Short mmCIF file of C-alpha atoms in Angstrom, two decimals:
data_model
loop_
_atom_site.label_atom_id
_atom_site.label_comp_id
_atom_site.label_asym_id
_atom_site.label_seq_id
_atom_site.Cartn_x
_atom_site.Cartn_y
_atom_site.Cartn_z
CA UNK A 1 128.08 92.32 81.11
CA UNK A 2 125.58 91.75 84.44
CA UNK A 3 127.45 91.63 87.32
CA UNK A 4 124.56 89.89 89.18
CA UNK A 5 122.42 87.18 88.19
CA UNK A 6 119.10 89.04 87.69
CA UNK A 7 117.17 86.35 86.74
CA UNK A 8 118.57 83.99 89.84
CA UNK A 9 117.30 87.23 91.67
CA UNK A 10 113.70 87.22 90.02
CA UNK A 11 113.43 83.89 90.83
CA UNK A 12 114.28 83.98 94.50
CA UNK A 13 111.92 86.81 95.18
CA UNK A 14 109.10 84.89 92.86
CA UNK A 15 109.56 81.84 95.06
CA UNK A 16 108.94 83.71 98.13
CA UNK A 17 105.62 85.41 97.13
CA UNK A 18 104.32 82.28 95.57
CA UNK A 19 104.95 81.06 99.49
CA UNK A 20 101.81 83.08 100.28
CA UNK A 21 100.01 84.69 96.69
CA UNK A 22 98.15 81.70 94.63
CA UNK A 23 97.67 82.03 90.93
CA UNK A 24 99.12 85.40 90.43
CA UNK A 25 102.72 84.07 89.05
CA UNK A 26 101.93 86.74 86.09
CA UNK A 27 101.36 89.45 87.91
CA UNK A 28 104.26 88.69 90.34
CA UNK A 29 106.67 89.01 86.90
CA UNK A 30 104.76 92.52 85.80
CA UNK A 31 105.70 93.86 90.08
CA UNK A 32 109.16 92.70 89.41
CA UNK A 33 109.90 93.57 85.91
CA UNK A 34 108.60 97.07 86.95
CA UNK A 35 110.81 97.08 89.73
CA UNK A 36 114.11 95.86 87.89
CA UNK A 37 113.06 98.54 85.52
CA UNK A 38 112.62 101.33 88.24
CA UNK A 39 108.84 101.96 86.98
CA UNK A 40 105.77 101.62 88.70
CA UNK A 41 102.18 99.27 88.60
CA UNK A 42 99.03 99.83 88.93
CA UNK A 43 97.11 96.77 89.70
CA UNK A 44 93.88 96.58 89.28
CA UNK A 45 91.14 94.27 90.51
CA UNK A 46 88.03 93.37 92.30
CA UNK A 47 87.93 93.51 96.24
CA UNK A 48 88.72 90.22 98.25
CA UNK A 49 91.02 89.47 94.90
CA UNK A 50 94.75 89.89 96.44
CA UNK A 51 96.18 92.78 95.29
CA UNK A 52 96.98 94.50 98.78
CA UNK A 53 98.64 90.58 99.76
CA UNK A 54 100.54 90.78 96.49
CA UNK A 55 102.09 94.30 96.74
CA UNK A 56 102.90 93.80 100.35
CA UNK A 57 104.47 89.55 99.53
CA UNK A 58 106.66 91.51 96.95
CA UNK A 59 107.55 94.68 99.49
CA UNK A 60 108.44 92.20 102.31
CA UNK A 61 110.28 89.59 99.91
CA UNK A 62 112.67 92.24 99.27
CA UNK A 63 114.57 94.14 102.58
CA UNK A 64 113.49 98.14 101.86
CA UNK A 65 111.89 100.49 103.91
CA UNK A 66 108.18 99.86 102.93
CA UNK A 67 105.15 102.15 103.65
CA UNK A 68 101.42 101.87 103.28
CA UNK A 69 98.99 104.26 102.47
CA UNK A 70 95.17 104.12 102.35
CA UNK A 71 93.84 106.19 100.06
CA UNK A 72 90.68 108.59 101.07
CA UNK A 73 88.71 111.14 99.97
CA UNK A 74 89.85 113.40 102.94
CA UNK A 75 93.69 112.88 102.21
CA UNK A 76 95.71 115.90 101.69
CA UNK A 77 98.91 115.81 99.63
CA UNK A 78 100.95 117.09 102.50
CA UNK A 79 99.64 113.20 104.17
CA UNK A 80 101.77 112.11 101.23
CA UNK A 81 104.68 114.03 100.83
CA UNK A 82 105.13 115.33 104.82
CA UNK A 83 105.29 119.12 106.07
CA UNK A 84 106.50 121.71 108.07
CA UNK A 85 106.00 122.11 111.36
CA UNK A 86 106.98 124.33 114.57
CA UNK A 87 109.71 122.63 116.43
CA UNK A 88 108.80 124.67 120.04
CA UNK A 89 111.33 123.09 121.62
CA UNK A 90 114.29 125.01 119.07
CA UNK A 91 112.13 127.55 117.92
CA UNK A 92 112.72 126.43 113.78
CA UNK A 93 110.28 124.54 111.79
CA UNK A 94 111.52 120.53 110.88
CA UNK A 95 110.11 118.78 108.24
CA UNK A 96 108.59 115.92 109.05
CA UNK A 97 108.41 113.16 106.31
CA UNK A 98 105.39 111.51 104.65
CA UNK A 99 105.08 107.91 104.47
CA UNK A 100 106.31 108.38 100.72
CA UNK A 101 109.73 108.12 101.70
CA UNK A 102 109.85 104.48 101.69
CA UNK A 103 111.74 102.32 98.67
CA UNK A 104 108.33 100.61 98.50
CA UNK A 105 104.87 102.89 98.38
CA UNK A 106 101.76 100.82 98.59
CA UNK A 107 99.10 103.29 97.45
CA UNK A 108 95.62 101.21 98.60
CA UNK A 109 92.84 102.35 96.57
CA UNK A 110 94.34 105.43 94.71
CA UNK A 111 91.49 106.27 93.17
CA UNK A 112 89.91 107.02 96.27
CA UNK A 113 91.36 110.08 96.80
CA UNK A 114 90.48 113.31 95.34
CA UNK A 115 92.75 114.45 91.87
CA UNK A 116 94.76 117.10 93.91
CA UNK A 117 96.15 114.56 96.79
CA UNK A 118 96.79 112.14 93.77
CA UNK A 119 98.77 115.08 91.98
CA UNK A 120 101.05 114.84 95.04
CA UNK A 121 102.71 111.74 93.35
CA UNK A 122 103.20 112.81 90.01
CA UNK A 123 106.78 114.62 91.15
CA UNK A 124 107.53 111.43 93.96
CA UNK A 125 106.77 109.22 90.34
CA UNK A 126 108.96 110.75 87.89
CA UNK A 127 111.85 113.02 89.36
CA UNK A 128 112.01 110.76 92.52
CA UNK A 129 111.68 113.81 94.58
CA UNK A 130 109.31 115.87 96.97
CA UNK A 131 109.22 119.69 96.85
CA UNK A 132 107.80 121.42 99.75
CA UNK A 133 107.96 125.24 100.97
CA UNK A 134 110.85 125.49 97.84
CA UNK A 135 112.72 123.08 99.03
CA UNK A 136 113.56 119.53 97.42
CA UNK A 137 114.62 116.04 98.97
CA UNK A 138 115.12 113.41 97.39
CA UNK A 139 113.25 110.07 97.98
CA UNK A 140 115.55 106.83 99.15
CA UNK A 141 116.80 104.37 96.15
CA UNK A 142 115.14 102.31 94.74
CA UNK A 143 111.71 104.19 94.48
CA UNK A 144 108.56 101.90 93.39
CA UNK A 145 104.88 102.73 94.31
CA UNK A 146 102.37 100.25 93.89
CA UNK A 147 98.94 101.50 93.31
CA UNK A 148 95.53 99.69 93.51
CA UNK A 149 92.02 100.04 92.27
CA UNK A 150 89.01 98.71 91.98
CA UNK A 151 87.72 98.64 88.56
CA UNK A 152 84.20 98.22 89.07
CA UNK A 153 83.53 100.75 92.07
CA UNK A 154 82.05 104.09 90.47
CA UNK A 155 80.64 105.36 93.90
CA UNK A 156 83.44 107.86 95.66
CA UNK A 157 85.92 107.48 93.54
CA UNK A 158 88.27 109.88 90.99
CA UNK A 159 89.12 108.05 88.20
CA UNK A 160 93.47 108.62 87.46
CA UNK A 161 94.21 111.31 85.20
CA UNK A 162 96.02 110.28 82.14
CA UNK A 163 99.04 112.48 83.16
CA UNK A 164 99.19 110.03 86.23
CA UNK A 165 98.12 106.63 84.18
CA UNK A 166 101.27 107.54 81.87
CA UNK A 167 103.60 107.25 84.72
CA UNK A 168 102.93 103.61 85.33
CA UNK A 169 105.19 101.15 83.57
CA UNK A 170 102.22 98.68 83.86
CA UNK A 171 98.49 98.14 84.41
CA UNK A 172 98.36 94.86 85.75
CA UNK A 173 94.78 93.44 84.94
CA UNK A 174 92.22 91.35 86.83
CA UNK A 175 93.34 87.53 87.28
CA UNK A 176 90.85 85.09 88.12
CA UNK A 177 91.34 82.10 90.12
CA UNK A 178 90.87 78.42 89.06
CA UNK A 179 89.12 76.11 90.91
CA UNK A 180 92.41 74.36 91.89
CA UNK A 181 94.08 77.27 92.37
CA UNK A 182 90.93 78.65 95.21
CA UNK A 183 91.32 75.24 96.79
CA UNK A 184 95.48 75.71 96.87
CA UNK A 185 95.16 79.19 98.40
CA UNK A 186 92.60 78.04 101.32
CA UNK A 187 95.07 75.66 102.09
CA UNK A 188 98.05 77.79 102.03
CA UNK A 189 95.87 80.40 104.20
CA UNK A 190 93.80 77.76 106.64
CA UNK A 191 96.18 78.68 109.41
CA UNK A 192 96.68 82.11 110.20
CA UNK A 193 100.76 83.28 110.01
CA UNK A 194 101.39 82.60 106.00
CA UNK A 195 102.31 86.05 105.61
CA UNK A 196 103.97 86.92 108.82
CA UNK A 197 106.29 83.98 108.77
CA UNK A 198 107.57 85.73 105.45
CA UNK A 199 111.12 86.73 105.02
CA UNK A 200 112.86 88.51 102.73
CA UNK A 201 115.01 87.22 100.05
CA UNK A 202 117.00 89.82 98.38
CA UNK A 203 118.59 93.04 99.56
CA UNK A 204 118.19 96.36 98.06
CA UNK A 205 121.74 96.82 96.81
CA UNK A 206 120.83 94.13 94.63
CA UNK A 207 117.89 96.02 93.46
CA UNK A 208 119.86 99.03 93.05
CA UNK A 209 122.49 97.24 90.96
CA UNK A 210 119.65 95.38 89.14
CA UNK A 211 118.17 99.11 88.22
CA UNK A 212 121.53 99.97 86.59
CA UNK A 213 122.16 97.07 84.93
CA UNK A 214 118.52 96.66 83.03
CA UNK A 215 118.94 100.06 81.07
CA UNK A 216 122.59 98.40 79.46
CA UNK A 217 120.77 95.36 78.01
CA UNK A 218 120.99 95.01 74.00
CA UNK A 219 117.97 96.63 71.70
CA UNK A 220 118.64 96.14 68.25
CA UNK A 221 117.56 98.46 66.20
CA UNK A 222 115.30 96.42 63.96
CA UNK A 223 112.97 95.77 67.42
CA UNK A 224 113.48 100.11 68.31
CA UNK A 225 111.90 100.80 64.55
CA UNK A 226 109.37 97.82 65.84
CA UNK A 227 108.43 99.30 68.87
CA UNK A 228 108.05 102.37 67.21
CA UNK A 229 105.83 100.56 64.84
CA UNK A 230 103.30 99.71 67.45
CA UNK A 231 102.91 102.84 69.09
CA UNK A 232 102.58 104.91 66.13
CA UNK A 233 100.21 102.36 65.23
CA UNK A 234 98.21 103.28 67.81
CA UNK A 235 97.99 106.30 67.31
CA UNK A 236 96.86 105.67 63.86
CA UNK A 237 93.57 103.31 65.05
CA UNK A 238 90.27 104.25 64.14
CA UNK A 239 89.25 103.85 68.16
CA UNK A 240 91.88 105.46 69.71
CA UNK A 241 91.61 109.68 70.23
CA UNK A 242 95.42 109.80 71.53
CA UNK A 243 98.13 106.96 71.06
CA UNK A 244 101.01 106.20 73.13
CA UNK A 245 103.23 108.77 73.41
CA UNK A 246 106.75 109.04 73.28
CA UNK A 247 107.50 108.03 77.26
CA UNK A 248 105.44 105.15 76.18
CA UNK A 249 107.52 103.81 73.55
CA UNK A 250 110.18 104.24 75.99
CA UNK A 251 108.66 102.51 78.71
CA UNK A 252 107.53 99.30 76.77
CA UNK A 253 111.39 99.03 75.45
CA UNK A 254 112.70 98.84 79.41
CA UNK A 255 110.22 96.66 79.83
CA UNK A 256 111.44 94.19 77.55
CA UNK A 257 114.99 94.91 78.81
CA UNK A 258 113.66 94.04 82.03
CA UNK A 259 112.04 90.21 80.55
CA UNK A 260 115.10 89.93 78.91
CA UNK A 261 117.27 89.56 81.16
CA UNK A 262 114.53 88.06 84.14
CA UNK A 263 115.31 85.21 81.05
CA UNK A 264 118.81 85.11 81.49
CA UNK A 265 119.56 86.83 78.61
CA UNK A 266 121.64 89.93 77.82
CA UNK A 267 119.72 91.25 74.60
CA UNK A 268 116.12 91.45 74.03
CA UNK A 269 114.61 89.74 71.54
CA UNK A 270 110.59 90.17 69.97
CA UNK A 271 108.93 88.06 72.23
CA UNK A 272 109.88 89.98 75.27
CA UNK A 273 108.43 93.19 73.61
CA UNK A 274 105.01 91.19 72.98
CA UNK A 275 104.97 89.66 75.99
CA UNK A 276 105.12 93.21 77.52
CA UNK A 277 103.14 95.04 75.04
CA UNK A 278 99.70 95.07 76.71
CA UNK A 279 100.32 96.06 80.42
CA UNK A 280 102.15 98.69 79.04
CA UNK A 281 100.78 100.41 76.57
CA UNK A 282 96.96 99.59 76.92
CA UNK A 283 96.12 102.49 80.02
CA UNK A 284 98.39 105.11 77.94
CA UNK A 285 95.60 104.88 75.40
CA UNK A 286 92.75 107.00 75.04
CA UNK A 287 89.80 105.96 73.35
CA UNK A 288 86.79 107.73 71.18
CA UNK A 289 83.63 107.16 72.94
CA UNK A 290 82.08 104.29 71.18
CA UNK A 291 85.02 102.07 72.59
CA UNK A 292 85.12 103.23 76.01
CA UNK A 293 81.60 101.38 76.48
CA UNK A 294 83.66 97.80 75.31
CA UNK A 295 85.43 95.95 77.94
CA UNK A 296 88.90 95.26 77.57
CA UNK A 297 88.61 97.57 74.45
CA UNK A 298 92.45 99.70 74.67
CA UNK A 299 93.68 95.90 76.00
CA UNK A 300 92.62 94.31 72.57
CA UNK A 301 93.21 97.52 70.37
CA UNK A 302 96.85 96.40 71.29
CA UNK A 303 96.77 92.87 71.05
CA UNK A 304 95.51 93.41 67.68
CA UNK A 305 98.22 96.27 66.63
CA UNK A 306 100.92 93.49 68.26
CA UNK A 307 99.48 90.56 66.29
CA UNK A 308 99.16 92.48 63.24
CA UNK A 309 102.77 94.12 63.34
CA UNK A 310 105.72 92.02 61.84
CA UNK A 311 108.23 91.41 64.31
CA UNK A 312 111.95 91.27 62.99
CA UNK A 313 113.21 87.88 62.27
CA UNK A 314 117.02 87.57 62.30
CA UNK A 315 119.57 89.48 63.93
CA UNK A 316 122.84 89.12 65.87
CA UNK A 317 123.15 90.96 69.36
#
């Protein structure tokens, strides 16, 4: 059925950012399963921790147009999406395009920016699109924006909406470093150049076909009625005000299309859905009040729901 080898692909492109991103090999499989499953991440971390380095290893392992922008409180949508200006020179107005039209968005610090410039990428998220003046282009193929926050700056910043958080595939969480691991990565970076001297690996028709291929991947119906399962579950839980919705059910299943075949196989089976479960489901949940004080409290409300939820046992793809 796969025309490429998807999970010769994943590990080319893993290899590369491992040339330059210590101790993140997790978080490198959440970028790439999002982007073989044309979603989007949200990583989030403390400062100094990587996350610009990792989106940008990933952007540059892979040959797409790739754009950066920094996210602040003075940003207007139309720095986003572009606008319309006065050509003088034919006497028409052009439009000039934002840095969103890229196959790779780096959004630095998204929650730095006030809710109405971070509106301006709820369209470019899930129609792949940009209207402006009444008139819609389309953004290039493949389409991936990779967000970043800090999780424990409260000073100038707009927390995401949950209309937004729902349009991430995955919330990648914090990952701290081991002492070997610190030691490896001062090493790797005691001469500057690491990341320059970084080439890319895989060409984005081979995304592209990767993107069409991960949706065709085998779900058996015994793991839909599971996934099902956990979300309603959620829903369900004493600490949650509003479950996953629908789009999130959907979402965790091309996830675990997307591990499925990064493992070589054509069919998912239940430990790709658990293996998934948390990144994806844990920021679509929104909790009463005396769990939002807990940390790690929607992260474990789902580990538990997973843990507790029998998987199916036996079936034939």
């Amino acid at each position: 059925m796969l025309h490429i080898d998807i999970s010769d692909l994943y590990s080319r492109i893993h290899a590369n950012v491992s040339k330059v991103v210590v101790g993140r090999g997790e978080s490198v499989f959440f970028l790439l399963a999002a982007l073989f499953s044309n979603g989007h991440v949200l990583l989030e971390d403390v400062p100094g921790s990587g996350k610009t380095l990792l989106a940008k290893s990933v952007a540059y392992s892979v040959n797409c147009a790739f754009n950066r922008i920094q996210f602040t409180p003075d940003l207007l949508p139309s720095d986003i999406t572009g606008i319309n200006f006065f050509n003088m020179k034919i006497s028409e107005f052009e439009f000039l395009q934002g840095p969103v039209f890229a196959n790779i968005v780096l959004a630095d610090e998204i929650n730095r920016a006030t809710p109405k410039t971070q509106s301006g990428l709820l369209e470019c998220m899930e129609e792949r699109q940009v209207t402006t003046d009444g008139v819609t282009r389309q953004l290039p193929t493949p389409f991936m924006v990779i967000a970043t926050q800090n999780p424990i700056d409260m000073q100038g910043v707009f927390p995401l909406p949950e209309a937004q958080l729902d349009r991430f595939l995955f919330k990648v969480p914090a990952v701290a470093l081991s002492s070997a691991e610190t030691a490896q990565m001062l090493a790797t970076h005691r001469l500057s150049g690491a990341f320059e001297s970084l080439q890319p690996v895989a060409a984005s028709e081979e995304i592209f076909e990767a993107q069409k291929l991960v949706p065709k991947v085998f779900v058996h119906n015994d793991l839909m009625e599971y996934i099902v399962s956990i979300t309603e579950k959620t829903r369900d839980h004493d600490g949650v005000m509003l479950g996953v919705s629908a789009r999130g059910a959907l979402m965790l299943m091309r996830a675990a299309q997307s591990a499925a075949v990064i493992s070589g196989r054509d069919y998912v089976i239940p430990d790709d859905i658990k293996r998934v479960c948390v990144p994806a489901l844990a920021h679509r949940l929104i909790l009463k009040s005396a769990e939002r004080v807990k940390r790690n409290a929607a992260e474990d409300i789902v580990r538990g729901i997973t843990e507790e939820t029998p998987a199916p046992t036996e079936f034939m793809p």
